[in-house]
Amino acid sequence: MKINQLLEAGMSSISNGLTEFPEDIPDVINGAFNFLANHITSLKGGPSKVKGNFIISGNKLTNLNHGPTQVSGIYDCSFNLLTSLEQCPDVVNEFRATDNRLTNLIGSPRRIKKGEFCVTGNKLTSLEGCPEYIAGDLEGASNFQLTSLKGIE
């Protein structure tokens, strides 16, 4: 069975040690898209729009290039090797980028509509690039290199 058939059948979580997205992923996902705990190094070939949660935690991503431009639910890119949040969607319901290698928040979503903005366990030196609006909490514990609150207005 192909990936797009699995997604259409309601299977939203794929964890098979994949290093890249399969070729048959639909451009629009009508529900959750969970590719967690694989070895994905690029979002190339993934969906451009997700009408639900977009969970890509536990991979080997260093950037979010080629990621979806629209995510209706939670955007979770935790436990990767991210050094940048550039190419995130402008608006998401909730955003998680815990335990990466981020030093700033430039490129993060502008608005977090419903939930938290969680960037704990990174190497942040400033909050520059922090979203303009966060409906829930800003969680940034374990960023011991943080020397400035610049970026919070």
PDB file of N, CA and C in Angstrom, residues 41-127:
ATOM      1  N   THR A  41      15.962  14.150   6.795  1.00  0.00           N
ATOM      2  CA  THR A  41      16.912  15.258   6.823  1.00  0.00           C
ATOM      3  C   THR A  41      16.419  16.469   6.042  1.00  0.00           C
ATOM      4  N   SER A  42      15.305  16.325   5.304  1.00  0.00           N
ATOM      5  CA  SER A  42      14.752  17.421   4.514  1.00  0.00           C
ATOM      6  C   SER A  42      13.239  17.271   4.427  1.00  0.00           C
ATOM      7  N   LEU A  43      12.547  18.406   4.362  1.00  0.00           N
ATOM      8  CA  LEU A  43      11.091  18.398   4.191  1.00  0.00           C
ATOM      9  C   LEU A  43      10.690  18.407   2.719  1.00  0.00           C
ATOM     10  N   LYS A  44      11.670  18.341   1.843  1.00  0.00           N
ATOM     11  CA  LYS A  44      11.386  18.316   0.407  1.00  0.00           C
ATOM     12  C   LYS A  44      10.542  17.091   0.069  1.00  0.00           C
ATOM     13  N   GLY A  45       9.479  17.323  -0.690  1.00  0.00           N
ATOM     14  CA  GLY A  45       8.591  16.238  -1.074  1.00  0.00           C
ATOM     15  C   GLY A  45       7.432  16.039  -0.117  1.00  0.00           C
ATOM     16  N   GLY A  46       7.409  16.825   0.970  1.00  0.00           N
ATOM     17  CA  GLY A  46       6.311  16.744   1.924  1.00  0.00           C
ATOM     18  C   GLY A  46       5.144  17.606   1.493  1.00  0.00           C
ATOM     19  N   PRO A  47       4.091  17.641   2.288  1.00  0.00           N
ATOM     20  CA  PRO A  47       2.910  18.419   1.930  1.00  0.00           C
ATOM     21  C   PRO A  47       3.151  19.927   2.038  1.00  0.00           C
ATOM     22  N   SER A  48       2.378  20.707   1.283  1.00  0.00           N
ATOM     23  CA  SER A  48       2.472  22.162   1.387  1.00  0.00           C
ATOM     24  C   SER A  48       1.380  22.719   2.292  1.00  0.00           C
ATOM     25  N   LYS A  49       0.343  21.915   2.556  1.00  0.00           N
ATOM     26  CA  LYS A  49      -0.754  22.343   3.414  1.00  0.00           C
ATOM     27  C   LYS A  49      -1.215  21.148   4.242  1.00  0.00           C
ATOM     28  N   VAL A  50      -1.349  21.365   5.568  1.00  0.00           N
ATOM     29  CA  VAL A  50      -1.794  20.306   6.477  1.00  0.00           C
ATOM     30  C   VAL A  50      -2.992  20.832   7.263  1.00  0.00           C
ATOM     31  N   LYS A  51      -4.130  20.176   7.098  1.00  0.00           N
ATOM     32  CA  LYS A  51      -5.362  20.594   7.789  1.00  0.00           C
ATOM     33  C   LYS A  51      -5.510  19.812   9.089  1.00  0.00           C
ATOM     34  N   GLY A  52      -4.520  19.926   9.922  1.00  0.00           N
ATOM     35  CA  GLY A  52      -4.440  19.229  11.201  1.00  0.00           C
ATOM     36  C   GLY A  52      -3.052  19.456  11.760  1.00  0.00           C
ATOM     37  N   ASN A  53      -2.587  18.549  12.601  1.00  0.00           N
ATOM     38  CA  ASN A  53      -1.262  18.665  13.203  1.00  0.00           C
ATOM     39  C   ASN A  53      -0.175  18.218  12.232  1.00  0.00           C
ATOM     40  N   PHE A  54       0.962  18.908  12.282  1.00  0.00           N
ATOM     41  CA  PHE A  54       2.148  18.558  11.494  1.00  0.00           C
ATOM     42  C   PHE A  54       3.245  18.219  12.495  1.00  0.00           C
ATOM     43  N   ILE A  55       3.515  16.924  12.663  1.00  0.00           N
ATOM     44  CA  ILE A  55       4.463  16.457  13.680  1.00  0.00           C
ATOM     45  C   ILE A  55       5.659  15.808  12.976  1.00  0.00           C
ATOM     46  N   ILE A  56       6.806  16.452  13.089  1.00  0.00           N
ATOM     47  CA  ILE A  56       8.033  15.930  12.477  1.00  0.00           C
ATOM     48  C   ILE A  56       9.150  15.845  13.517  1.00  0.00           C
ATOM     49  N   SER A  57       8.776  15.626  14.761  1.00  0.00           N
ATOM     50  CA  SER A  57       9.758  15.562  15.845  1.00  0.00           C
ATOM     51  C   SER A  57      10.560  14.264  15.759  1.00  0.00           C
ATOM     52  N   GLY A  58      11.760  14.326  16.318  1.00  0.00           N
ATOM     53  CA  GLY A  58      12.595  13.131  16.393  1.00  0.00           C
ATOM     54  C   GLY A  58      13.218  12.724  15.076  1.00  0.00           C
ATOM     55  N   ASN A  59      13.526  13.691  14.232  1.00  0.00           N
ATOM     56  CA  ASN A  59      14.198  13.407  12.959  1.00  0.00           C
ATOM     57  C   ASN A  59      15.582  14.039  12.969  1.00  0.00           C
ATOM     58  N   LYS A  60      16.155  14.293  11.810  1.00  0.00           N
ATOM     59  CA  LYS A  60      17.499  14.868  11.714  1.00  0.00           C
ATOM     60  C   LYS A  60      17.501  16.135  10.878  1.00  0.00           C
ATOM     61  N   LEU A  61      16.432  16.917  11.014  1.00  0.00           N
ATOM     62  CA  LEU A  61      16.296  18.153  10.252  1.00  0.00           C
ATOM     63  C   LEU A  61      17.206  19.239  10.806  1.00  0.00           C
ATOM     64  N   THR A  62      17.872  19.994   9.921  1.00  0.00           N
ATOM     65  CA  THR A  62      18.667  21.145  10.334  1.00  0.00           C
ATOM     66  C   THR A  62      17.970  22.448   9.976  1.00  0.00           C
ATOM     67  N   ASN A  63      16.955  22.385   9.091  1.00  0.00           N
ATOM     68  CA  ASN A  63      16.172  23.564   8.729  1.00  0.00           C
ATOM     69  C   ASN A  63      14.763  23.120   8.338  1.00  0.00           C
ATOM     70  N   LEU A  64      13.892  24.092   8.119  1.00  0.00           N
ATOM     71  CA  LEU A  64      12.499  23.798   7.786  1.00  0.00           C
ATOM     72  C   LEU A  64      12.161  24.170   6.344  1.00  0.00           C
ATOM     73  N   ASN A  65      13.178  24.305   5.502  1.00  0.00           N
ATOM     74  CA  ASN A  65      12.961  24.590   4.090  1.00  0.00           C
ATOM     75  C   ASN A  65      12.077  23.522   3.463  1.00  0.00           C
ATOM     76  N   HIS A  66      11.211  23.929   2.561  1.00  0.00           N
ATOM     77  CA  HIS A  66      10.286  23.038   1.839  1.00  0.00           C
ATOM     78  C   HIS A  66       9.156  22.519   2.717  1.00  0.00           C
ATOM     79  N   GLY A  67       8.996  23.067   3.915  1.00  0.00           N
ATOM     80  CA  GLY A  67       7.910  22.644   4.794  1.00  0.00           C
ATOM     81  C   GLY A  67       6.587  23.247   4.359  1.00  0.00           C
ATOM     82  N   PRO A  68       5.504  22.829   4.990  1.00  0.00           N
ATOM     83  CA  PRO A  68       4.188  23.355   4.623  1.00  0.00           C
ATOM     84  C   PRO A  68       4.069  24.852   4.941  1.00  0.00           C
ATOM     85  N   THR A  69       3.345  25.566   4.088  1.00  0.00           N
ATOM     86  CA  THR A  69       3.109  26.991   4.310  1.00  0.00           C
ATOM     87  C   THR A  69       1.872  27.216   5.161  1.00  0.00           C
ATOM     88  N   GLN A  70       1.034  26.181   5.291  1.00  0.00           N
ATOM     89  CA  GLN A  70      -0.162  26.267   6.122  1.00  0.00           C
ATOM     90  C   GLN A  70      -0.294  25.004   6.962  1.00  0.00           C
ATOM     91  N   VAL A  71      -0.479  25.196   8.279  1.00  0.00           N
ATOM     92  CA  VAL A  71      -0.738  24.099   9.201  1.00  0.00           C
ATOM     93  C   VAL A  71      -1.878  24.560  10.108  1.00  0.00           C
ATOM     94  N   SER A  72      -2.981  23.836  10.086  1.00  0.00           N
ATOM     95  CA  SER A  72      -4.161  24.248  10.862  1.00  0.00           C
ATOM     96  C   SER A  72      -4.073  23.886  12.339  1.00  0.00           C
ATOM     97  N   GLY A  73      -3.238  22.947  12.706  1.00  0.00           N
ATOM     98  CA  GLY A  73      -3.147  22.490  14.097  1.00  0.00           C
ATOM     99  C   GLY A  73      -1.813  22.830  14.724  1.00  0.00           C
ATOM    100  N   ILE A  74      -1.238  21.848  15.393  1.00  0.00           N
ATOM    101  CA  ILE A  74       0.056  21.991  16.064  1.00  0.00           C
ATOM    102  C   ILE A  74       1.176  21.747  15.056  1.00  0.00           C
ATOM    103  N   TYR A  75       2.210  22.576  15.121  1.00  0.00           N
ATOM    104  CA  TYR A  75       3.419  22.386  14.320  1.00  0.00           C
ATOM    105  C   TYR A  75       4.501  21.975  15.318  1.00  0.00           C
ATOM    106  N   ASP A  76       4.950  20.723  15.260  1.00  0.00           N
ATOM    107  CA  ASP A  76       5.935  20.218  16.218  1.00  0.00           C
ATOM    108  C   ASP A  76       7.181  19.724  15.488  1.00  0.00           C
ATOM    109  N   CYS A  77       8.262  20.469  15.654  1.00  0.00           N
ATOM    110  CA  CYS A  77       9.548  20.101  15.045  1.00  0.00           C
ATOM    111  C   CYS A  77      10.602  19.885  16.128  1.00  0.00           C
ATOM    112  N   SER A  78      10.183  19.401  17.275  1.00  0.00           N
ATOM    113  CA  SER A  78      11.081  19.161  18.406  1.00  0.00           C
ATOM    114  C   SER A  78      12.040  17.998  18.127  1.00  0.00           C
ATOM    115  N   PHE A  79      13.100  17.944  18.908  1.00  0.00           N
ATOM    116  CA  PHE A  79      14.073  16.836  18.874  1.00  0.00           C
ATOM    117  C   PHE A  79      14.632  16.595  17.473  1.00  0.00           C
ATOM    118  N   ASN A  80      15.069  17.692  16.844  1.00  0.00           N
ATOM    119  CA  ASN A  80      15.781  17.636  15.585  1.00  0.00           C
ATOM    120  C   ASN A  80      17.135  18.296  15.786  1.00  0.00           C
ATOM    121  N   LEU A  81      17.736  18.776  14.725  1.00  0.00           N
ATOM    122  CA  LEU A  81      19.028  19.458  14.781  1.00  0.00           C
ATOM    123  C   LEU A  81      18.896  20.872  14.226  1.00  0.00           C
ATOM    124  N   LEU A  82      17.716  21.463  14.392  1.00  0.00           N
ATOM    125  CA  LEU A  82      17.406  22.754  13.779  1.00  0.00           C
ATOM    126  C   LEU A  82      18.300  23.872  14.302  1.00  0.00           C
ATOM    127  N   THR A  83      18.814  24.672  13.371  1.00  0.00           N
ATOM    128  CA  THR A  83      19.563  25.879  13.708  1.00  0.00           C
ATOM    129  C   THR A  83      18.793  27.124  13.283  1.00  0.00           C
ATOM    130  N   SER A  84      17.659  26.938  12.604  1.00  0.00           N
ATOM    131  CA  SER A  84      16.846  28.053  12.116  1.00  0.00           C
ATOM    132  C   SER A  84      15.380  27.648  12.063  1.00  0.00           C
ATOM    133  N   LEU A  85      14.506  28.628  12.292  1.00  0.00           N
ATOM    134  CA  LEU A  85      13.066  28.410  12.145  1.00  0.00           C
ATOM    135  C   LEU A  85      12.533  29.064  10.878  1.00  0.00           C
ATOM    136  N   GLU A  86      13.415  29.552  10.035  1.00  0.00           N
ATOM    137  CA  GLU A  86      12.984  30.175   8.779  1.00  0.00           C
ATOM    138  C   GLU A  86      12.172  29.167   7.973  1.00  0.00           C
ATOM    139  N   GLN A  87      11.181  29.686   7.282  1.00  0.00           N
ATOM    140  CA  GLN A  87      10.266  28.907   6.449  1.00  0.00           C
ATOM    141  C   GLN A  87       9.100  28.292   7.219  1.00  0.00           C
ATOM    142  N   CYS A  88       8.890  28.731   8.462  1.00  0.00           N
ATOM    143  CA  CYS A  88       7.704  28.299   9.209  1.00  0.00           C
ATOM    144  C   CYS A  88       6.475  28.984   8.637  1.00  0.00           C
ATOM    145  N   PRO A  89       5.303  28.393   8.824  1.00  0.00           N
ATOM    146  CA  PRO A  89       4.081  29.114   8.465  1.00  0.00           C
ATOM    147  C   PRO A  89       3.938  30.365   9.341  1.00  0.00           C
ATOM    148  N   ASP A  90       3.249  31.386   8.848  1.00  0.00           N
ATOM    149  CA  ASP A  90       3.051  32.624   9.607  1.00  0.00           C
ATOM    150  C   ASP A  90       2.149  32.436  10.817  1.00  0.00           C
ATOM    151  N   VAL A  91       1.142  31.557  10.687  1.00  0.00           N
ATOM    152  CA  VAL A  91       0.145  31.379  11.742  1.00  0.00           C
ATOM    153  C   VAL A  91      -0.062  29.887  11.977  1.00  0.00           C
ATOM    154  N   VAL A  92      -0.017  29.463  13.238  1.00  0.00           N
ATOM    155  CA  VAL A  92      -0.328  28.079  13.630  1.00  0.00           C
ATOM    156  C   VAL A  92      -1.116  28.125  14.943  1.00  0.00           C
ATOM    157  N   ASN A  93      -1.743  27.023  15.300  1.00  0.00           N
ATOM    158  CA  ASN A  93      -2.460  26.965  16.574  1.00  0.00           C
ATOM    159  C   ASN A  93      -1.498  26.848  17.758  1.00  0.00           C
ATOM    160  N   GLU A  94      -0.450  26.058  17.584  1.00  0.00           N
ATOM    161  CA  GLU A  94       0.538  25.835  18.638  1.00  0.00           C
ATOM    162  C   GLU A  94       1.854  25.491  17.951  1.00  0.00           C
ATOM    163  N   PHE A  95       2.981  25.825  18.601  1.00  0.00           N
ATOM    164  CA  PHE A  95       4.284  25.581  17.977  1.00  0.00           C
ATOM    165  C   PHE A  95       5.248  25.031  19.017  1.00  0.00           C
ATOM    166  N   ARG A  96       5.937  23.948  18.648  1.00  0.00           N
ATOM    167  CA  ARG A  96       6.924  23.324  19.535  1.00  0.00           C
ATOM    168  C   ARG A  96       8.220  23.075  18.766  1.00  0.00           C
ATOM    169  N   ALA A  97       9.308  23.583  19.317  1.00  0.00           N
ATOM    170  CA  ALA A  97      10.634  23.352  18.740  1.00  0.00           C
ATOM    171  C   ALA A  97      11.624  23.088  19.871  1.00  0.00           C
ATOM    172  N   THR A  98      11.257  22.200  20.780  1.00  0.00           N
ATOM    173  CA  THR A  98      12.121  21.902  21.924  1.00  0.00           C
ATOM    174  C   THR A  98      13.317  21.052  21.500  1.00  0.00           C
ATOM    175  N   ASP A  99      14.388  21.187  22.257  1.00  0.00           N
ATOM    176  CA  ASP A  99      15.591  20.362  22.087  1.00  0.00           C
ATOM    177  C   ASP A  99      16.102  20.330  20.657  1.00  0.00           C
ATOM    178  N   ASN A 100      16.439  21.517  20.170  1.00  0.00           N
ATOM    179  CA  ASN A 100      17.116  21.674  18.892  1.00  0.00           C
ATOM    180  C   ASN A 100      18.418  22.431  19.145  1.00  0.00           C
ATOM    181  N   ARG A 101      18.906  23.145  18.147  1.00  0.00           N
ATOM    182  CA  ARG A 101      20.143  23.915  18.286  1.00  0.00           C
ATOM    183  C   ARG A 101      19.924  25.386  17.957  1.00  0.00           C
ATOM    184  N   LEU A 102      18.751  25.886  18.278  1.00  0.00           N
ATOM    185  CA  LEU A 102      18.387  27.264  17.954  1.00  0.00           C
ATOM    186  C   LEU A 102      19.124  28.253  18.845  1.00  0.00           C
ATOM    187  N   THR A 103      19.621  29.350  18.252  1.00  0.00           N
ATOM    188  CA  THR A 103      20.235  30.430  19.021  1.00  0.00           C
ATOM    189  C   THR A 103      19.347  31.669  19.027  1.00  0.00           C
ATOM    190  N   ASN A 104      18.370  31.743  18.119  1.00  0.00           N
ATOM    191  CA  ASN A 104      17.390  32.825  18.105  1.00  0.00           C
ATOM    192  C   ASN A 104      16.085  32.283  17.528  1.00  0.00           C
ATOM    193  N   LEU A 105      15.080  33.122  17.470  1.00  0.00           N
ATOM    194  CA  LEU A 105      13.750  32.684  17.020  1.00  0.00           C
ATOM    195  C   LEU A 105      13.356  33.306  15.681  1.00  0.00           C
ATOM    196  N   ILE A 106      14.320  33.857  14.983  1.00  0.00           N
ATOM    197  CA  ILE A 106      14.042  34.479  13.683  1.00  0.00           C
ATOM    198  C   ILE A 106      13.443  33.440  12.741  1.00  0.00           C
ATOM    199  N   GLY A 107      12.332  33.826  12.121  1.00  0.00           N
ATOM    200  CA  GLY A 107      11.641  32.916  11.201  1.00  0.00           C
ATOM    201  C   GLY A 107      10.494  32.161  11.841  1.00  0.00           C
ATOM    202  N   SER A 108      10.308  32.309  13.155  1.00  0.00           N
ATOM    203  CA  SER A 108       9.220  31.588  13.822  1.00  0.00           C
ATOM    204  C   SER A 108       7.870  32.143  13.371  1.00  0.00           C
ATOM    205  N   PRO A 109       6.789  31.421  13.616  1.00  0.00           N
ATOM    206  CA  PRO A 109       5.469  31.935  13.234  1.00  0.00           C
ATOM    207  C   PRO A 109       5.207  33.304  13.889  1.00  0.00           C
ATOM    208  N   ARG A 110       4.469  34.162  13.189  1.00  0.00           N
ATOM    209  CA  ARG A 110       4.122  35.477  13.739  1.00  0.00           C
ATOM    210  C   ARG A 110       3.034  35.370  14.802  1.00  0.00           C
ATOM    211  N   ARG A 111       2.108  34.404  14.609  1.00  0.00           N
ATOM    212  CA  ARG A 111       0.971  34.266  15.515  1.00  0.00           C
ATOM    213  C   ARG A 111       0.767  32.818  15.935  1.00  0.00           C
ATOM    214  N   ILE A 112       0.574  32.635  17.242  1.00  0.00           N
ATOM    215  CA  ILE A 112       0.209  31.335  17.799  1.00  0.00           C
ATOM    216  C   ILE A 112      -1.231  31.504  18.288  1.00  0.00           C
ATOM    217  N   LYS A 113      -2.191  30.944  17.543  1.00  0.00           N
ATOM    218  CA  LYS A 113      -3.609  31.263  17.746  1.00  0.00           C
ATOM    219  C   LYS A 113      -4.236  30.692  19.011  1.00  0.00           C
ATOM    220  N   LYS A 114      -3.865  29.486  19.419  1.00  0.00           N
ATOM    221  CA  LYS A 114      -4.588  28.849  20.526  1.00  0.00           C
ATOM    222  C   LYS A 114      -3.710  28.369  21.671  1.00  0.00           C
ATOM    223  N   GLY A 115      -2.535  27.891  21.386  1.00  0.00           N
ATOM    224  CA  GLY A 115      -1.751  27.215  22.417  1.00  0.00           C
ATOM    225  C   GLY A 115      -0.434  27.882  22.717  1.00  0.00           C
ATOM    226  N   GLU A 116       0.530  27.058  23.080  1.00  0.00           N
ATOM    227  CA  GLU A 116       1.827  27.532  23.542  1.00  0.00           C
ATOM    228  C   GLU A 116       2.835  27.670  22.411  1.00  0.00           C
ATOM    229  N   PHE A 117       3.885  28.406  22.713  1.00  0.00           N
ATOM    230  CA  PHE A 117       5.066  28.516  21.872  1.00  0.00           C
ATOM    231  C   PHE A 117       6.197  27.975  22.724  1.00  0.00           C
ATOM    232  N   CYS A 118       6.657  26.778  22.424  1.00  0.00           N
ATOM    233  CA  CYS A 118       7.597  26.070  23.288  1.00  0.00           C
ATOM    234  C   CYS A 118       8.946  25.890  22.598  1.00  0.00           C
ATOM    235  N   VAL A 119       9.988  26.490  23.181  1.00  0.00           N
ATOM    236  CA  VAL A 119      11.342  26.398  22.630  1.00  0.00           C
ATOM    237  C   VAL A 119      12.344  26.030  23.728  1.00  0.00           C
ATOM    238  N   THR A 120      11.927  25.190  24.650  1.00  0.00           N
ATOM    239  CA  THR A 120      12.813  24.769  25.732  1.00  0.00           C
ATOM    240  C   THR A 120      13.964  23.920  25.199  1.00  0.00           C
ATOM    241  N   GLY A 121      15.056  23.901  25.926  1.00  0.00           N
ATOM    242  CA  GLY A 121      16.170  23.010  25.606  1.00  0.00           C
ATOM    243  C   GLY A 121      16.919  23.359  24.334  1.00  0.00           C
ATOM    244  N   ASN A 122      17.019  24.643  24.010  1.00  0.00           N
ATOM    245  CA  ASN A 122      17.804  25.070  22.857  1.00  0.00           C
ATOM    246  C   ASN A 122      19.042  25.810  23.339  1.00  0.00           C
ATOM    247  N   LYS A 123      19.677  26.560  22.470  1.00  0.00           N
ATOM    248  CA  LYS A 123      20.860  27.332  22.812  1.00  0.00           C
ATOM    249  C   LYS A 123      20.599  28.817  22.565  1.00  0.00           C
ATOM    250  N   LEU A 124      19.379  29.257  22.912  1.00  0.00           N
ATOM    251  CA  LEU A 124      18.978  30.637  22.645  1.00  0.00           C
ATOM    252  C   LEU A 124      19.851  31.632  23.395  1.00  0.00           C
ATOM    253  N   THR A 125      20.313  32.661  22.662  1.00  0.00           N
ATOM    254  CA  THR A 125      21.019  33.777  23.279  1.00  0.00           C
ATOM    255  C   THR A 125      20.126  35.008  23.331  1.00  0.00           C
ATOM    256  N   SER A 126      19.060  35.028  22.521  1.00  0.00           N
ATOM    257  CA  SER A 126      18.071  36.104  22.564  1.00  0.00           C
ATOM    258  C   SER A 126      16.726  35.546  22.115  1.00  0.00           C
ATOM    259  N   LEU A 127      15.701  36.332  22.338  1.00  0.00           N
ATOM    260  CA  LEU A 127      14.357  35.951  21.900  1.00  0.00           C
ATOM    261  C   LEU A 127      13.975  36.699  20.628  1.00  0.00           C
TER     262      LEU A 127
END
